XYZ file of C-alpha atoms in Angstrom:
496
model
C -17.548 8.590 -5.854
C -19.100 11.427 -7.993
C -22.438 10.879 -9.886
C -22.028 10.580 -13.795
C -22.945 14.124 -14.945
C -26.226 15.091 -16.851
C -25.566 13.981 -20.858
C -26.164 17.138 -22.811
C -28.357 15.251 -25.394
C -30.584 14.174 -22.335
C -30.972 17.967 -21.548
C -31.952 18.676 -24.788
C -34.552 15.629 -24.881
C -35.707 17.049 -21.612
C -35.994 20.833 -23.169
C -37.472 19.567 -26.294
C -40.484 18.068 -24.843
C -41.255 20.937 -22.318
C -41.279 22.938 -25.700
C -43.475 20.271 -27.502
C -46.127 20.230 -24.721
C -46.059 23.852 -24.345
C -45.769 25.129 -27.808
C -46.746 22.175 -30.433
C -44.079 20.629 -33.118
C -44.008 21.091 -36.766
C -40.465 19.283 -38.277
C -39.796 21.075 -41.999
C -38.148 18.130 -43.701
C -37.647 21.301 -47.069
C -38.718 20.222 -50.646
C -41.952 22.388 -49.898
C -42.536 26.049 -50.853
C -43.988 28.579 -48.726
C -47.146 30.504 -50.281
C -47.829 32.711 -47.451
C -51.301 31.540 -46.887
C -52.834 28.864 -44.623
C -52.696 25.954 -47.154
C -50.724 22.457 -47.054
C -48.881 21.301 -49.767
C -50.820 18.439 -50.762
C -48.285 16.054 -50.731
C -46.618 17.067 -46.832
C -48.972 16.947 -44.041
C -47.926 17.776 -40.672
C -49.868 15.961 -37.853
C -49.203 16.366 -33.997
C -49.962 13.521 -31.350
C -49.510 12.277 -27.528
C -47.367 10.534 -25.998
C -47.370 9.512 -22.445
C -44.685 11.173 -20.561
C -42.416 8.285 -18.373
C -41.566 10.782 -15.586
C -45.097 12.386 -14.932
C -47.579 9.975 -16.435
C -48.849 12.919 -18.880
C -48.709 13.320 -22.532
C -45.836 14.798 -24.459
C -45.757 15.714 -28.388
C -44.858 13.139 -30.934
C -44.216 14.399 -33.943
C -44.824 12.295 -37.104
C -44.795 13.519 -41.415
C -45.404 12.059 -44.512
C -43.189 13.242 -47.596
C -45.062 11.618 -50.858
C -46.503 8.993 -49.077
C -43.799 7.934 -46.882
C -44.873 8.375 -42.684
C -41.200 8.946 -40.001
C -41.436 9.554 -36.467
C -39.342 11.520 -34.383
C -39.979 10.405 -31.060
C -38.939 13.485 -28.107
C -37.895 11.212 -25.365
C -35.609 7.732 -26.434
C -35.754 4.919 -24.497
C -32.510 5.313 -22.278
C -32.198 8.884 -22.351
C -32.723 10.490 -18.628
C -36.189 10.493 -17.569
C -37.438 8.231 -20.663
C -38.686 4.723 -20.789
C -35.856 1.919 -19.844
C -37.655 -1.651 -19.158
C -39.980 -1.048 -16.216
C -39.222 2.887 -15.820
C -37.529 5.647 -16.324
C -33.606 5.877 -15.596
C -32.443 8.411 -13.062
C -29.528 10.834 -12.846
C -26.572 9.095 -12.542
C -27.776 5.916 -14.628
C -27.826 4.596 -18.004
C -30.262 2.411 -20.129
C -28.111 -0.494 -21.112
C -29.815 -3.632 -22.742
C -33.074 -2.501 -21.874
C -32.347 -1.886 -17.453
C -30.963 1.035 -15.737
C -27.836 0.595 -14.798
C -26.461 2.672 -11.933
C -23.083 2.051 -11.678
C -20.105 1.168 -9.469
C -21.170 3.106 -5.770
C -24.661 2.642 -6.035
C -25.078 -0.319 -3.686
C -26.610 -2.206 -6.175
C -24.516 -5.148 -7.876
C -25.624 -4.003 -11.802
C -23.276 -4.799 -13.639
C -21.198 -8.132 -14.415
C -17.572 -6.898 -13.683
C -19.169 -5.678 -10.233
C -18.082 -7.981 -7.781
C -19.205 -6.001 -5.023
C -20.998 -2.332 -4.396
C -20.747 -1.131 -0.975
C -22.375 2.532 -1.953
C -18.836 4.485 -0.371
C -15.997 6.086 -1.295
C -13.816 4.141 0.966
C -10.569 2.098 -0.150
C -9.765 -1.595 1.680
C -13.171 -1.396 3.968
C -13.670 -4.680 2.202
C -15.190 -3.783 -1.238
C -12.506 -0.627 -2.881
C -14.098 1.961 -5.174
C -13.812 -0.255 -8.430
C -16.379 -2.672 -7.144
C -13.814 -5.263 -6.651
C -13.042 -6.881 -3.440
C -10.092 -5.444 -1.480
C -6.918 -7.660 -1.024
C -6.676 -8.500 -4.420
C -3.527 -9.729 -5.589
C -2.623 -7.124 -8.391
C 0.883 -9.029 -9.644
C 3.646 -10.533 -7.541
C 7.353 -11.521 -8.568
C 9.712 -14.031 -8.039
C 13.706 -12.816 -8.553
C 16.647 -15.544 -8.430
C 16.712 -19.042 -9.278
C 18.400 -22.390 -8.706
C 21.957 -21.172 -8.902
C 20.986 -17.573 -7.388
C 19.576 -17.596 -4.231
C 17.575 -14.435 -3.111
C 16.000 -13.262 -0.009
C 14.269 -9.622 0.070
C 14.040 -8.790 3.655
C 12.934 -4.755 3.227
C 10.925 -2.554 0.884
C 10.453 1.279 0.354
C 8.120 2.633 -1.981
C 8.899 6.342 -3.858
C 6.612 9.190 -4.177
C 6.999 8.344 -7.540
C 5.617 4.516 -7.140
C 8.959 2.730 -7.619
C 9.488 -0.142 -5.302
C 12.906 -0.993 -3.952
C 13.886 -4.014 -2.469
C 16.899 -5.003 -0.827
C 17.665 -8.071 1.171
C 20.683 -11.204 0.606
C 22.167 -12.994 -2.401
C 23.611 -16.140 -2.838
C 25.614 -17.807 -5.568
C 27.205 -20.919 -4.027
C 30.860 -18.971 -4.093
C 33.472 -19.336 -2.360
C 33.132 -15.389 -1.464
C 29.720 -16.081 0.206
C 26.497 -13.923 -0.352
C 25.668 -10.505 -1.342
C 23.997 -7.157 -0.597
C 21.426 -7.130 -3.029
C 19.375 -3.820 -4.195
C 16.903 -4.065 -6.683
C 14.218 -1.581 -7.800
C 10.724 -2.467 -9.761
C 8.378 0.025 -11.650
C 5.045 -0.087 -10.178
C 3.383 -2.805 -12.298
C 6.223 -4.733 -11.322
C 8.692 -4.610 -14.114
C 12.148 -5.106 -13.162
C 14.108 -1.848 -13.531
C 17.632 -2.991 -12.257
C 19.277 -5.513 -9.375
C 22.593 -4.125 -7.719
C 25.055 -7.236 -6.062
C 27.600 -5.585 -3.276
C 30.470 -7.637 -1.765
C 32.369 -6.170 0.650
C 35.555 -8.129 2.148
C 34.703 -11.507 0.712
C 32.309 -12.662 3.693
C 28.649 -13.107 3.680
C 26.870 -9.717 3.489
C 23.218 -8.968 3.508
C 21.061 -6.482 3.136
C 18.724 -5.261 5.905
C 17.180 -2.341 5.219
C 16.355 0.441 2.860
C 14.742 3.693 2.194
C 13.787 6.411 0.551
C 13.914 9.848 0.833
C 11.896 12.708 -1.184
C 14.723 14.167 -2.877
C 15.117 10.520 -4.585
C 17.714 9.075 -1.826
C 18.133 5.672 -1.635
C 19.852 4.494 1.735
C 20.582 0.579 2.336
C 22.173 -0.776 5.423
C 23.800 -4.121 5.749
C 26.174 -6.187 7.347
C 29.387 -7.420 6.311
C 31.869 -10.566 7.449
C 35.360 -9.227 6.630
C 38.474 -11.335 6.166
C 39.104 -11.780 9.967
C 35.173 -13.210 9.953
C 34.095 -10.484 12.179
C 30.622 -8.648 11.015
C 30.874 -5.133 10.465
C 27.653 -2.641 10.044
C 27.714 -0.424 6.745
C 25.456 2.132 5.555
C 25.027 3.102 1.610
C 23.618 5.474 -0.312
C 22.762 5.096 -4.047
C 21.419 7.235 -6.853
C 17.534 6.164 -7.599
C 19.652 3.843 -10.698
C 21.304 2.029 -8.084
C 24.264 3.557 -8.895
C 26.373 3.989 -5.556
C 27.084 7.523 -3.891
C 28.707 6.669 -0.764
C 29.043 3.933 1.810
C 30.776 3.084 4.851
C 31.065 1.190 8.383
C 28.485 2.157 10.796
C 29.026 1.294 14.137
C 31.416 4.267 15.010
C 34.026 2.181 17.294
C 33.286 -0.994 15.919
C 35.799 -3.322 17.541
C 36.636 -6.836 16.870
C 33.001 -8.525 18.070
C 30.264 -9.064 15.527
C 28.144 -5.140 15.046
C 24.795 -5.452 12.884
C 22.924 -2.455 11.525
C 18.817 -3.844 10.994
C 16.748 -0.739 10.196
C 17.432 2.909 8.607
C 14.841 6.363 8.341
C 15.531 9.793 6.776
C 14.559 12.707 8.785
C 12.915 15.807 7.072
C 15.841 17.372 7.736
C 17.976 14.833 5.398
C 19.577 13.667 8.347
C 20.036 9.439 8.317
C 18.961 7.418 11.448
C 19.918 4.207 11.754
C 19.663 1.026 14.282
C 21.684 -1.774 14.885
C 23.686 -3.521 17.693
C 26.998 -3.181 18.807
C 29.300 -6.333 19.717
C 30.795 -6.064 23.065
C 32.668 -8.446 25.019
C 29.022 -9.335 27.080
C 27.517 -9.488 24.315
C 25.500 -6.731 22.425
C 24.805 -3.349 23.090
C 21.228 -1.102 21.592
C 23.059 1.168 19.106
C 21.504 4.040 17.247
C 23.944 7.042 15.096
C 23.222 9.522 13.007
C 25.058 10.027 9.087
C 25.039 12.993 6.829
C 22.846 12.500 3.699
C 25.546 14.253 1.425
C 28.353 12.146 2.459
C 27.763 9.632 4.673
C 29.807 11.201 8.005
C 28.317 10.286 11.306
C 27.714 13.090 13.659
C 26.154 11.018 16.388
C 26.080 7.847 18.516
C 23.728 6.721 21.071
C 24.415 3.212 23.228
C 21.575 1.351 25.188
C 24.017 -1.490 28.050
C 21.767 -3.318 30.088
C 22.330 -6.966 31.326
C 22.279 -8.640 28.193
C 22.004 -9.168 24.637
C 20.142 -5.456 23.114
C 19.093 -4.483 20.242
C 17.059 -2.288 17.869
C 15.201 -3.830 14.854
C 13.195 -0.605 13.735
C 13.926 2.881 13.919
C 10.702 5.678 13.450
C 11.043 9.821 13.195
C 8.196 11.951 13.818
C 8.830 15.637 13.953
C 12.123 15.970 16.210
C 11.517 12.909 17.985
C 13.387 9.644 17.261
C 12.026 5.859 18.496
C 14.351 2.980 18.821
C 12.300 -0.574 19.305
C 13.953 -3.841 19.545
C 14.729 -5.863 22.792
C 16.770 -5.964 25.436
C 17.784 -8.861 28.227
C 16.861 -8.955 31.284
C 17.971 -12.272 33.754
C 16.938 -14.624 31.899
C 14.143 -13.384 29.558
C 14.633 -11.088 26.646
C 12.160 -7.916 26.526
C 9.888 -5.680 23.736
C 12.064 -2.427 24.450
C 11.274 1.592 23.263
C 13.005 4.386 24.247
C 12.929 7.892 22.299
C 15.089 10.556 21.704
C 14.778 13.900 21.623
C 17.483 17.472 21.448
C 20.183 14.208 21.500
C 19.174 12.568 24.356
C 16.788 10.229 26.267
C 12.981 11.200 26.311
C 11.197 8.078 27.265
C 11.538 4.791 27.822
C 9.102 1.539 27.688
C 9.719 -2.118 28.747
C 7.617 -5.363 28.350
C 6.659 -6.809 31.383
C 8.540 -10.110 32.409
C 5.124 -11.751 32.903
C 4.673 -11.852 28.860
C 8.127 -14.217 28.498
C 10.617 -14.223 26.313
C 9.468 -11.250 23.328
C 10.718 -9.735 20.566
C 9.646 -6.074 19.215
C 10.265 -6.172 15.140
C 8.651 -3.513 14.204
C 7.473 -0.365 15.264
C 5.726 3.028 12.637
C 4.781 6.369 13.846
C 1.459 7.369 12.168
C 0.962 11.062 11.016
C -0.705 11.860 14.486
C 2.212 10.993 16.391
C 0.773 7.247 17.452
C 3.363 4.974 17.716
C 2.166 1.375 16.425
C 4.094 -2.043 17.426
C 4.089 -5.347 16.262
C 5.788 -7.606 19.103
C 6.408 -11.385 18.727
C 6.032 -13.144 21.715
C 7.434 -16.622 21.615
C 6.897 -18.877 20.148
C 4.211 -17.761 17.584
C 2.418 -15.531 18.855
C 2.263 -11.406 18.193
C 1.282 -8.744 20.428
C 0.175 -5.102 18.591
C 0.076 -2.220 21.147
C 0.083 1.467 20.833
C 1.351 4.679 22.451
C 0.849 8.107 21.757
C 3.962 10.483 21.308
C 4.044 13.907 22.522
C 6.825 16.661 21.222
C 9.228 15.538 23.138
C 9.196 12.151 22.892
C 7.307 11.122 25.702
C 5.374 7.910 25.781
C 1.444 7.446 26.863
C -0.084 4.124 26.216
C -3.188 4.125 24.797
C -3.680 -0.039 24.271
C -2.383 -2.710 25.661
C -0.819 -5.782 23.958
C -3.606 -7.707 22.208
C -3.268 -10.618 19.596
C -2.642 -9.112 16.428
C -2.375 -12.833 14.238
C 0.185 -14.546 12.993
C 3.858 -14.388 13.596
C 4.181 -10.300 12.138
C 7.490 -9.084 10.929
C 6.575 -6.387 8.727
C 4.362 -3.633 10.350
C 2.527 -0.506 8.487
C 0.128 2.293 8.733
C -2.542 3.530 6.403
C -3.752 7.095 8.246
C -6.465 7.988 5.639
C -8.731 5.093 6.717
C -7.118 4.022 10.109
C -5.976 0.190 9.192
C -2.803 -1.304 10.174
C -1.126 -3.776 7.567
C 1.088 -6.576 8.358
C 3.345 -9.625 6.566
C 5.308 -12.351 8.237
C 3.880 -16.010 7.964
C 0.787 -18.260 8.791
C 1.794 -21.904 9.897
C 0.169 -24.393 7.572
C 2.079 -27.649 6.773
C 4.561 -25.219 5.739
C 4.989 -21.789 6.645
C 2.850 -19.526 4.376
C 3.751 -15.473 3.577
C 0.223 -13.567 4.750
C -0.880 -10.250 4.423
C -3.083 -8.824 6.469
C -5.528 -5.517 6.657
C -7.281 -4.801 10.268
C -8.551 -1.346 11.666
C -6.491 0.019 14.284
C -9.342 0.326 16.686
C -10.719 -3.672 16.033
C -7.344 -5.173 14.854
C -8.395 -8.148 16.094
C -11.314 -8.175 12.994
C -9.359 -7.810 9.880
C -10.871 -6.337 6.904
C -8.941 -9.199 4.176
C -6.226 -11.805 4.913
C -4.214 -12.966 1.568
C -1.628 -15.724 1.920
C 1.097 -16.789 -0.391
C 2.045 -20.228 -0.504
C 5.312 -21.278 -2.994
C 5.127 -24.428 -5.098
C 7.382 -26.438 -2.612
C 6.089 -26.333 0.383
C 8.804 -25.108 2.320
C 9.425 -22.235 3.939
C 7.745 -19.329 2.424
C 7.751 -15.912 4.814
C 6.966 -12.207 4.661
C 9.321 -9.910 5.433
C 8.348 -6.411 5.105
C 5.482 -4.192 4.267
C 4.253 -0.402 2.474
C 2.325 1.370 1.108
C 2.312 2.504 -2.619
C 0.948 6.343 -3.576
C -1.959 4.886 -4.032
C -2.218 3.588 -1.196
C -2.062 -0.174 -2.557
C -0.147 -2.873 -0.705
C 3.572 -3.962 -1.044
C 4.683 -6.830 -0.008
C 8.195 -8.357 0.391
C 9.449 -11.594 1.639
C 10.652 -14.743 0.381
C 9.697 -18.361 -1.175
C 11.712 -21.499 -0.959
C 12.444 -23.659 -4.344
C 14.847 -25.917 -3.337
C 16.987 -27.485 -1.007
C 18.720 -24.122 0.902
C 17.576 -21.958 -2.338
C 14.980 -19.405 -2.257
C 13.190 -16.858 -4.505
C 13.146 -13.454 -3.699
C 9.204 -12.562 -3.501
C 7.693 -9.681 -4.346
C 3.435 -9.324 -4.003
C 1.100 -6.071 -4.664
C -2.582 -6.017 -3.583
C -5.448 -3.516 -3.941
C -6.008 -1.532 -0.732
């Protein structure tokens, strides 16, 4: 935080009494000719005194004159100006004289003035006090979309480079035809800009995730219950207006068993990754493929079979290296699970240990230095956060083990600039409670603010998903109950 620079009328205060001392003063207020000689005019005198100097404890000029009769002073150094008298002393660079004290300002470590509600003396955003002197964590706005008729869940959230927020996750009318994708975008100080409803085949359909890419692509992917009540796995692609480009099954031999699609990245290449499982008569298989940006055609396909039910609920890309995390199931206990790929095929792989019990991995974001950061719920409310480091190609080197990371975490992300990790899911407290938390990635187990949400009912109110804004503030998605089977899509920003 940069010190206030030098006022140029405190320069020239400065300049005018190193003049005064050095020189003298004489002020010519006019109305007096000049003769040429030594004399006065009798009714202007000019008189010079001292004045002691704030900053050294010496005497500068004061100037004072009398014009028929009448005395002024013009006094070199105002109280408040730098280096002149301001209640007990002088102020200093970087201060002002306000109401008689020197007040420094927000970053001076000094709590000055009455909208400073902390002063930590740093530049550094959510360490606990952010560089407007206000605490970090703060709840900035939050919405609620849907209502008694219209229920809404948002269940993912990507932010722009631009700062607007889209959301996508289920609604709900009551129909007969079942619930809805549902897309909706926000300007940053949470305005609503539109809300898209997609129905398939008639079924229930949901969205699960969403993105977006730097050239303004928005990518959601969803599932859908067709007419025979099987669930198929779509992926779309909209214009930033919501308005839809392309979309289209994604499992690439989806059969008659249920296929679900849970998590989608863009590439920097343009290229569309997305996770999901595949329905197979033993029950589901990891599936991971690959779609065009321009039109949606899928180029690859990638299947994880082990013993039983797999899955991937996140998808990462850093450089030419792709992570899959979810679970997999082992005889009789279901497994955290990564494995990366890399030139198209298997790098690395990583499984829990069947020691931890039945866990889930929800989450998993690879930070700009290639360290690959999971959230992992072990049941039945309890999550694990561990980290691995990724090399080039894709292999795997732990660098923590799994260590308590708070409450039951669905929503995992990364801030690089100050090293934090930020989470969402929900705190058990009569009901269940949306949180959001801050930690440092080195002491996650200390975190720097914990917010929680609770919704006027009492019911069950949970995070879903979580990101950073440009500014590196916090969005929050998730949803509130109102009623009885009705909820509110929810929608919270907080300060870094």
């Amino acid at each position: 935080m940069s010190a206030r620079a030098l006022p140029r009328l405190a320069r020239r205060a400065i300049g005018a009494v190193a003049a005064c001392a050095l020189l003298g003063c004489f002020t010519d207020h006019g109305g007096a000719s000049s003769t040429g000689t030594d004399a006065t005019d009798e009714t202007e005198a000019a008189t010079m005194t001292t004045a002691p100097d704030p900053t050294t404890g010496t005497t500068a000029p004061t100037t004072s004159s009398t014009t028929s009769g009448e005395e002024t002073t013009v006094d070199p150094c105002p109280p408040g100006e730098l280096g002149c008298p301001c209640g007990d002393g002088p102020c200093v660079e970087g201060s002002v004289c306000i109401d008689d004290v020197c007040d420094h300002g927000c970053g001076d470590g000094a709590l000055a003035r009455p909208e400073e509600l902390c002063d930590d003396a740093n530049a550094i955003e959510g360490d606990g006090c952010n560089n407007d002197c206000q605490p970090s964590g703060a709840l900035r706005w939050v919405k609620s979309l849907g209502d008694d008729v219209t229920s809404i869940r948002a269940i993912d959230v990507a932010v722009s480079g631009g700062g607007v927020i889209y959301v996508t996750g289920v609604s709900d009318d009551g129909g007969v035809e079942g619930s809805n994708i549902w897309v909706a975008a926000l300007s940053a100080d949470g305005e609503l800009s539109w809300a898209r409803h997609f129905d398939h085949q008639g079924g229930d359909d949901a969205g699960t995730a969403i993105t977006v890419a730097s050239s303004g692509a928005v990518v959601v992917t969803g599932v859908a219950r067709d007419v025979g009540d099987m669930q198929v796995a779509w992926v779309h692609r909209l214009d930033p207006q919501g308005n839809p480009l392309w979309d289209q099954p994604a499992i690439y031999d989806g059969g008659p068993l249920d296929d679900s699609a849970h998590d989608v990245a863009i590439g920097l290449d343009g290229t569309i990754h997305v996770v999901g499982g595949r329905g197979v008569l033993e029950g589901l298989d990891l599936w991971y493929g690959t779609f065009a940006t321009a039109d949606g055609v899928n180029s690859f396909n990638h299947v994880v079979a082990r013993e039983g039910d797999d899955e991937a609920f996140a998808v990462a890309v850093y450089e030419e290296v792709v992570v899959l995390c979810g679970r997999v199931g082992e005889v009789g206990v279901t497994l955290p699970y990564v494995r990366t790929i890399f030139d198209g095929a298997q790098a690395s792989e990583w499984l829990g240990s069947p020691d931890d019990g039945d866990t889930i991995l929800h989450d998993c974001v690879v930070d700009g230095d290639g360290v690959l950061h999971l959230a992992i719920t072990q049941k039945p409310d309890v999550t694990l956060y561990a980290r691995f480091q990724l090399d080039a190609t894709g292999g795997l080197t732990p660098i923590t083990p799994g260590s308590s990371l708070g409450p039951i975490t669905y929503g995992l992300a990364v801030d690089d600039v100050n090293g934090h990790v930020i989470t969402t899911g929900y705190v058990i407290s009569g009901g269940d409670d949306i949180f959001v938390r801050r930690a440092p990635i080195e002491q996650y187990n200390v975190e720097v603010w914990l917010a929680t949400y609770a919704g006027m009912f009492g019911g069950v109110d949970r995070g879903a998903a979580v990101a950073l804004t440009p500014e590196r503030d916090v969005v929050a998605v998730g949803s509130v109950t109102i009623g009885d089977a009705v909820s509110q899509a929810w929608i919270g920003r907080y300060s870094p």
